[in-house]
Coordinates of C-alpha atoms and ligand atoms in Angstrom, one line a residue:
M1 CA 22.1 -34.5 3.5
T2 CA 23.4 -30.4 2.9
D3 CA 24.9 -31.4 -0.4
Y4 CA 21.2 -30.5 -1.6
L5 CA 22.7 -27.0 -0.5
K6 CA 24.5 -25.6 -2.8
R7 CA 22.7 -24.7 -6.8
S8 CA 19.1 -25.1 -6.0
W9 CA 15.7 -26.2 -3.4
A10 CA 12.5 -26.7 -2.6
V11 CA 11.9 -26.7 0.5
V12 CA 8.0 -28.3 1.5
N13 CA 6.8 -28.6 5.0
L14 CA 4.3 -30.9 6.1
N15 CA 3.5 -29.2 9.1
H16 CA 1.9 -26.6 6.4
L17 CA 0.1 -29.3 4.4
E18 CA -1.3 -30.6 7.9
H19 CA -2.6 -27.5 9.1
N20 CA -4.5 -27.6 5.4
F21 CA -5.7 -30.5 5.4
R22 CA -7.0 -30.1 8.7
L23 CA -8.6 -26.6 8.3
I24 CA -10.3 -27.8 4.8
R25 CA -11.3 -30.3 7.2
Q26 CA -12.5 -28.5 9.3
T27 CA -14.5 -26.6 6.8
V28 CA -16.4 -29.4 5.6
S29 CA -18.8 -31.8 7.5
P30 CA -17.6 -34.5 9.0
H31 CA -19.5 -37.0 6.9
C32 CA -18.2 -35.6 3.5
M33 CA -15.1 -37.6 2.1
I34 CA -12.0 -35.0 0.5
M35 CA -9.8 -36.0 -1.5
G36 CA -6.9 -34.6 -2.5
V37 CA -5.6 -34.1 -5.3
I38 CA -2.5 -34.7 -6.2
K39 CA -2.0 -34.7 -10.0
A40 CA 1.3 -33.3 -11.7
D41 CA 2.9 -34.8 -8.8
A42 CA 1.3 -32.8 -6.7
Y43 CA 1.2 -29.2 -8.3
G44 CA 5.3 -30.2 -8.5
H45 CA 5.3 -30.9 -4.6
G46 CA 6.4 -34.0 -4.3
D47 CA 4.2 -36.9 -4.6
K48 CA 5.1 -39.3 -2.7
Y49 CA 6.0 -37.6 0.9
I50 CA 2.6 -35.7 -0.3
A51 CA 0.7 -38.3 -0.4
D52 CA 2.7 -40.3 2.7
Q53 CA 1.4 -37.4 4.4
L54 CA -2.5 -37.1 2.7
V55 CA -3.0 -40.5 4.2
R56 CA -1.4 -39.9 8.3
L57 CA -4.5 -37.0 8.5
G58 CA -6.7 -39.6 7.3
V59 CA -7.4 -37.8 3.1
N60 CA -10.3 -39.6 1.8
W61 CA -9.0 -40.3 -2.1
F62 CA -6.8 -39.1 -4.1
G63 CA -8.0 -36.6 -7.2
V64 CA -4.5 -37.3 -10.4
S65 CA -4.7 -36.8 -14.3
N66 CA -3.8 -39.9 -15.4
L67 CA -3.5 -43.6 -14.5
E68 CA 0.8 -43.5 -15.2
E69 CA 0.6 -40.8 -11.9
A70 CA -1.7 -43.4 -10.2
L71 CA 0.7 -46.4 -10.9
S72 CA 3.3 -44.4 -9.1
L73 CA 1.2 -43.8 -5.8
R74 CA -0.1 -47.7 -5.7
Q75 CA 3.3 -48.6 -6.7
Q76 CA 4.8 -46.3 -3.7
G77 CA 2.0 -48.4 -1.3
I78 CA -1.1 -46.2 -1.0
Y79 CA -4.1 -48.6 -1.0
H80 CA -6.8 -45.5 -1.4
P81 CA -9.0 -44.9 -3.5
I82 CA -7.7 -42.9 -7.0
L83 CA -10.3 -41.3 -8.9
V84 CA -8.3 -40.7 -13.0
F85 CA -9.1 -37.2 -13.9
G86 CA -8.3 -38.3 -17.7
V87 CA -8.4 -40.2 -20.8
T88 CA -6.7 -43.9 -19.2
P89 CA -6.6 -45.9 -23.1
S90 CA -9.0 -48.6 -23.8
E91 CA -6.2 -50.8 -23.7
N92 CA -4.5 -50.0 -20.2
V93 CA -8.6 -51.5 -18.7
R94 CA -6.6 -54.1 -17.0
L95 CA -4.0 -51.7 -15.1
L96 CA -6.9 -49.9 -14.1
N97 CA -8.3 -53.2 -13.0
E98 CA -5.3 -54.7 -11.2
Y99 CA -4.6 -52.0 -9.5
N100 CA -7.9 -51.0 -8.4
V101 CA -8.0 -46.9 -10.1
T102 CA -11.1 -45.7 -11.0
Q103 CA -11.8 -44.0 -14.7
T104 CA -13.9 -40.7 -15.1
I105 CA -16.5 -42.1 -17.7
Y106 CA -17.0 -39.1 -20.0
S107 CA -18.7 -39.8 -23.5
A108 CA -20.7 -42.5 -24.0
E109 CA -18.3 -43.2 -26.6
Y110 CA -16.1 -44.0 -24.0
A111 CA -17.4 -46.1 -22.5
R112 CA -18.8 -48.4 -24.6
E113 CA -14.8 -48.8 -26.4
L114 CA -13.6 -48.9 -22.6
H115 CA -16.7 -51.8 -22.2
A116 CA -15.7 -53.5 -24.8
M117 CA -11.7 -54.1 -23.4
A118 CA -12.8 -55.4 -20.3
E119 CA -15.0 -57.9 -20.9
E120 CA -12.4 -58.8 -23.9
A121 CA -10.0 -59.1 -20.8
G122 CA -12.7 -60.5 -18.4
V123 CA -12.3 -57.5 -15.9
G124 CA -14.4 -54.5 -13.4
V125 CA -13.3 -51.5 -13.7
Q126 CA -14.5 -49.0 -11.0
I127 CA -16.2 -45.7 -12.9
H128 CA -17.4 -41.6 -12.2
I129 CA -19.7 -40.5 -14.3
K130 CA -18.3 -36.7 -15.5
L131 CA -20.9 -33.8 -16.7
D132 CA -20.0 -31.4 -18.1
T133 CA -22.6 -28.3 -17.2
G134 CA -20.7 -25.6 -18.2
M135 CA -16.5 -26.1 -18.6
S136 CA -16.7 -27.1 -21.4
R137 CA -13.8 -29.9 -21.0
L138 CA -14.5 -33.9 -20.6
G139 CA -17.9 -35.0 -19.6
F140 CA -21.0 -35.9 -20.8
V141 CA -23.0 -32.4 -22.9
L142 CA -25.8 -31.0 -20.7
D143 CA -27.0 -27.9 -22.5
N144 CA -28.4 -27.2 -26.5
G145 CA -30.9 -30.1 -26.3
F146 CA -28.8 -32.8 -25.4
A147 CA -29.6 -33.1 -22.0
D148 CA -31.7 -36.2 -22.9
T149 CA -29.2 -37.8 -24.9
S150 CA -27.2 -38.1 -22.4
L151 CA -29.3 -39.4 -20.1
H152 CA -30.0 -42.7 -21.7
E153 CA -26.4 -42.8 -22.5
I154 CA -25.5 -42.4 -18.7
E155 CA -28.2 -45.1 -17.8
E156 CA -27.0 -47.5 -20.5
I157 CA -23.2 -47.1 -19.4
C158 CA -24.7 -48.3 -15.1
A159 CA -26.0 -51.3 -16.3
M160 CA -23.2 -51.7 -17.9
P161 CA -22.3 -54.8 -16.2
R162 CA -18.1 -54.5 -16.4
F163 CA -18.6 -51.2 -15.0
N164 CA -19.6 -50.7 -11.0
A165 CA -20.2 -46.2 -11.1
Q166 CA -19.6 -45.3 -7.6
G167 CA -20.1 -41.6 -8.4
I168 CA -21.0 -38.5 -10.4
Y169 CA -18.8 -35.7 -10.6
T170 CA -18.4 -31.6 -12.6
H171 CA -16.6 -29.3 -12.7
F172 CA -16.5 -26.2 -12.3
A173 CA -15.6 -23.1 -14.3
C174 CA -15.3 -20.0 -11.9
A175 CA -15.8 -21.0 -8.3
D176 CA -12.9 -18.3 -7.1
E177 CA -14.2 -15.5 -9.3
L178 CA -17.0 -13.5 -6.6
N179 CA -18.9 -10.9 -9.3
D180 CA -21.7 -11.4 -9.3
D181 CA -21.5 -12.7 -12.6
S182 CA -19.8 -16.0 -12.4
I183 CA -21.5 -16.4 -8.5
Q184 CA -24.8 -17.2 -10.4
Y185 CA -23.0 -19.0 -13.5
T186 CA -21.5 -21.6 -10.5
R187 CA -24.8 -21.9 -9.2
G188 CA -25.8 -22.7 -13.0
Q189 CA -23.7 -25.5 -12.6
F190 CA -23.9 -26.8 -10.0
A191 CA -27.9 -26.1 -10.8
R192 CA -27.8 -27.9 -14.1
F193 CA -25.9 -31.4 -11.7
M194 CA -28.3 -31.8 -8.7
A195 CA -31.3 -31.4 -11.8
V196 CA -29.1 -33.8 -13.7
L197 CA -28.9 -36.2 -10.3
E198 CA -32.5 -36.1 -9.9
Q199 CA -33.7 -36.9 -13.3
L200 CA -31.5 -39.9 -12.5
E201 CA -32.5 -40.8 -9.9
A202 CA -36.0 -40.8 -11.8
R203 CA -34.5 -43.2 -13.1
G204 CA -34.0 -45.6 -10.5
L205 CA -29.8 -44.5 -10.3
T206 CA -28.6 -43.2 -7.7
F207 CA -24.7 -42.7 -6.9
A208 CA -22.8 -43.4 -3.7
I209 CA -20.7 -40.2 -4.2
R210 CA -21.5 -36.8 -5.6
H211 CA -18.7 -34.5 -5.9
C212 CA -18.3 -31.3 -7.1
C213 CA -16.3 -29.3 -5.2
N214 CA -12.6 -28.4 -6.1
S215 CA -10.7 -26.0 -3.8
A216 CA -12.6 -22.5 -4.5
G217 CA -15.5 -24.7 -4.6
T218 CA -14.4 -26.0 -1.1
I219 CA -14.3 -21.9 0.7
N220 CA -16.7 -20.3 -1.2
Y221 CA -19.6 -22.9 -1.7
P222 CA -20.1 -24.8 1.1
D223 CA -23.8 -25.8 0.6
M224 CA -22.3 -27.5 -3.1
H225 CA -19.6 -29.6 -1.1
L226 CA -22.0 -32.8 -1.2
D227 CA -20.7 -36.5 -0.2
M228 CA -16.6 -35.5 -1.9
V229 CA -15.0 -32.5 -1.8
R230 CA -11.2 -31.9 -4.5
P231 CA -8.6 -29.4 -3.2
G232 CA -5.5 -29.1 -4.8
V233 CA -4.1 -26.0 -4.4
I234 CA -5.1 -24.9 -1.2
L235 CA -3.6 -28.7 0.4
Y236 CA 0.0 -26.4 -0.9
G237 CA -1.3 -22.9 0.9
L238 CA -2.2 -21.1 -2.0
N239 CA -5.0 -18.5 -2.7
P240 CA -6.8 -20.8 -6.2
S241 CA -7.6 -16.8 -6.9
D242 CA -7.2 -12.8 -5.7
D243 CA -11.4 -12.8 -4.8
C244 CA -9.9 -15.7 -2.3
A245 CA -7.2 -13.8 -0.6
G246 CA -8.4 -14.1 3.5
K247 CA -11.1 -16.8 2.8
A248 CA -9.1 -19.3 4.1
D249 CA -6.1 -19.6 6.7
L250 CA -4.0 -21.0 3.8
R251 CA 0.3 -21.2 5.2
P252 CA 2.2 -21.8 1.8
V253 CA 4.6 -24.6 1.1
M254 CA 6.4 -24.6 -1.2
E255 CA 9.5 -22.2 -0.1
L256 CA 12.1 -22.1 -3.3
Y257 CA 15.8 -20.9 -2.3
S258 CA 18.9 -20.8 -4.1
S259 CA 23.1 -20.1 -3.3
V260 CA 25.3 -16.6 -4.9
S261 CA 27.6 -18.4 -7.5
M262 CA 29.5 -14.7 -7.5
V263 CA 29.7 -11.7 -6.7
K264 CA 31.0 -8.4 -8.6
E265 CA 31.8 -5.4 -8.4
I266 CA 30.7 -3.6 -12.3
A267 CA 31.0 0.0 -13.9
E268 CA 28.5 2.2 -15.0
G269 CA 27.4 1.2 -18.9
T270 CA 28.4 -2.3 -18.3
P271 CA 25.8 -5.3 -20.1
V272 CA 24.6 -7.9 -17.9
S273 CA 23.2 -10.7 -19.4
Y274 CA 22.5 -12.5 -22.8
G275 CA 20.4 -9.6 -25.4
R276 CA 22.5 -7.0 -23.0
C277 CA 19.0 -5.7 -22.4
Y278 CA 20.0 -4.3 -18.6
T279 CA 22.7 -1.8 -18.4
A280 CA 24.1 -1.3 -15.1
H281 CA 23.5 2.8 -14.7
R282 CA 26.0 2.9 -12.0
T283 CA 28.5 0.9 -9.8
T284 CA 27.0 -2.7 -9.4
K285 CA 27.2 -4.8 -7.5
V286 CA 25.9 -7.8 -8.8
A287 CA 24.6 -10.9 -7.2
T288 CA 25.2 -14.2 -9.8
V289 CA 23.1 -17.1 -8.3
A290 CA 22.4 -20.7 -9.5
I291 CA 19.2 -20.4 -10.8
G292 CA 17.2 -20.2 -13.7
Y293 CA 14.6 -20.9 -16.9
A294 CA 15.6 -24.4 -16.9
D295 CA 14.4 -24.6 -13.1
G296 CA 11.6 -23.2 -13.3
Y297 CA 12.5 -19.5 -12.9
E298 CA 10.6 -18.3 -16.3
R299 CA 12.4 -15.4 -18.1
E300 CA 9.4 -13.9 -17.6
L301 CA 10.4 -12.7 -15.0
S302 CA 13.3 -11.2 -16.3
N303 CA 14.1 -7.5 -14.9
K304 CA 10.7 -7.1 -13.1
A305 CA 11.3 -10.5 -10.0
R306 CA 13.1 -8.9 -7.3
M307 CA 14.6 -12.2 -4.0
L308 CA 15.9 -11.8 -1.7
V309 CA 19.8 -11.9 0.5
R310 CA 20.7 -11.3 3.8
G311 CA 17.5 -9.9 4.8
Q312 CA 17.3 -7.2 1.3
Y313 CA 14.5 -7.9 -1.4
A314 CA 17.1 -7.3 -5.4
N315 CA 16.7 -6.9 -8.0
V316 CA 17.0 -9.4 -10.7
I317 CA 18.6 -7.7 -14.1
G318 CA 19.3 -9.0 -17.5
R319 CA 18.0 -11.8 -18.5
V320 CA 17.3 -14.7 -17.2
C321 CA 19.5 -17.4 -18.2
M322 CA 18.2 -21.5 -18.2
D323 CA 20.9 -22.4 -14.8
Q324 CA 21.7 -18.5 -13.6
L325 CA 20.5 -15.4 -13.5
M326 CA 21.3 -12.4 -11.3
L327 CA 20.8 -9.8 -9.1
D328 CA 22.0 -6.3 -8.7
V329 CA 22.9 -6.5 -4.8
T330 CA 24.3 -2.7 -4.5
H331 CA 22.7 -2.0 -1.1
I332 CA 23.7 -5.0 0.5
D333 CA 26.2 -5.2 2.6
G334 CA 29.0 -8.0 3.4
V335 CA 27.3 -10.5 0.3
K336 CA 30.2 -13.1 -0.2
A337 CA 29.8 -16.0 -2.5
G338 CA 27.2 -19.0 -1.2
D339 CA 24.7 -16.5 0.3
L340 CA 21.5 -18.2 1.3
V341 CA 18.8 -16.6 -1.1
T342 CA 15.6 -16.5 -0.9
I343 CA 13.2 -16.9 -3.9
V344 CA 9.8 -17.6 -2.2
G345 CA 9.3 -18.1 1.5
E346 CA 11.0 -16.0 5.0
D347 CA 14.0 -13.7 5.6
G348 CA 14.0 -12.0 8.3
S349 CA 10.6 -9.1 8.6
A350 CA 11.1 -9.6 4.3
R351 CA 8.9 -12.0 2.3
L352 CA 8.1 -13.7 -1.0
T353 CA 4.7 -16.0 -2.3
F354 CA 4.9 -18.0 -5.2
D355 CA 2.0 -15.0 -6.2
E356 CA 4.2 -12.6 -7.0
M357 CA 5.9 -14.4 -9.6
A358 CA 3.2 -15.3 -10.8
E359 CA 2.0 -12.4 -10.6
L360 CA 5.2 -10.4 -12.5
S361 CA 5.3 -13.3 -15.5
G362 CA 1.2 -12.5 -15.7
T363 CA 0.0 -16.5 -14.8
I364 CA -0.7 -18.2 -12.0
N365 CA 0.8 -19.2 -8.6
Y366 CA -0.6 -23.1 -9.9
E367 CA 1.7 -22.4 -13.3
K368 CA 4.2 -21.5 -10.0
V369 CA 4.3 -24.4 -8.3
C370 CA 3.8 -27.1 -11.5
L371 CA 7.1 -25.7 -13.5
I372 CA 9.4 -26.2 -10.3
G373 CA 12.3 -27.7 -12.5
K374 CA 13.1 -32.0 -12.0
R375 CA 16.1 -30.0 -11.4
V376 CA 15.7 -28.7 -8.1
P377 CA 16.3 -31.0 -5.3
R378 CA 12.4 -31.0 -3.0
L379 CA 13.6 -31.6 0.0
Y380 CA 10.4 -32.6 3.5
R381 CA 10.5 -31.0 7.0
Q382 CA 8.9 -31.3 9.1
N383 CA 8.4 -30.3 12.7
G384 CA 11.7 -28.9 12.0
K385 CA 13.7 -31.3 10.9
D386 CA 14.7 -32.8 7.4
V387 CA 12.8 -35.5 6.8
G388 CA 13.4 -36.9 3.7
V389 CA 15.1 -35.7 -0.1
V390 CA 13.2 -35.8 -3.4
D391 CA 16.4 -35.7 -5.6
Y392 CA 14.4 -36.2 -9.4
I393 CA 18.3 -36.0 -12.0
R394 CA 20.4 -38.4 -9.1
H395 CA 18.3 -40.9 -9.1
K396 CA 16.4 -40.8 -12.4
A397 CA 15.7 -44.4 -14.0
Ligands
PLP1 C1 -7.3 -29.8 -11.0 C2 -8.5 -30.4 -9.7 C3 -9.1 -30.0 -9.4 C4 -8.1 -29.3 -7.5 O1 -8.2 -28.2 -8.6 P1 -8.4 -27.0 -6.7 O2 -8.4 -25.6 -7.9 O3 -6.0 -27.1 -7.7 O4 -9.2 -27.3 -6.4 C5 -10.3 -30.5 -8.6 N1 -10.9 -31.3 -9.7 C6 -10.6 -32.0 -10.5 C7 -11.4 -32.5 -12.0 C8 -9.7 -31.0 -11.8 O5 -9.0 -31.0 -12.4

């Protein structure tokens, strides 16, 4: 497996995934189910090993963004219930049925279209109803006088013979923000959700699985867990936001490494990389590193970020290129080609995080892990052993 360790690679720690999952399991009540959200290839961690490990740990459901992600899980032998959060084109209704994938229903128009196709195909579909309580994304609209229309529509949909409406859910817009206004907003979303459930119940409609909590909701609002929670980012050991930092003892699942390709000394006044936006202000020892923006190490980090070499921090100097970048290692003794470069992870007593990278490029840790490129092999580690590799380039169909 060591030939993977020559350029750049990610290490995915399955023990840390286990730790985070158990933490969530202890946070929610014993009868509350856990939907592991593994959309976007398990937030860039690779859905195959993550899903298998979550099944072993006792996850109840999986959440994905689209049908393709659901089918990818089925094809690797995952038989757990799967909910698709996004739209499945109604032509694919047979696949929903054949692979027993649950579809989100977010509007009457979509429901009628999907149901018509289900009739035509002669198949049934499992559905969860999605309410828009304040995110303005997908879901039945509840304010501006639309609540009654939505209630009627939901009633109509649940009575459609090809549909089996097992669940109902909503999604929070700011459960990760702990200022008074955001807390009030989240409580308002929850109150609207519960009010609709009550009105539907009055019409004789109940749902076995009511759910609304993402990671931040799971951590911050124990009174809103209901029948199931839908954690994503905390499974991977990342904080949903700064406000949530320290509220749960999470362990980061992904580490990111690269290697030094070449070390050279350049004279004062010598420019570094494209556009010459960095110039050596003294004799400088430069290490060229085999990672770039095509690996998900964004160009935005040019001249801003730092990495670890031989236990010491080294600044990224000059523009990040597609496949390579340069570090100033003048202050670090003995750096040579082949040396390990830690981008996210620990080296000695020093540590780097996706949070720091995200902050430097003005984004969030979620985006950073999702953007780790397909050129970066994922190495899975458990109990100190390498237990598998996913290499997207080599195993491309
Ligand atoms: C992505 C997503 C989640 C998980 O969000 P996290 O913040 O990562 O926990 C839950 N529910 C829905 C509908 C989502 O789209």
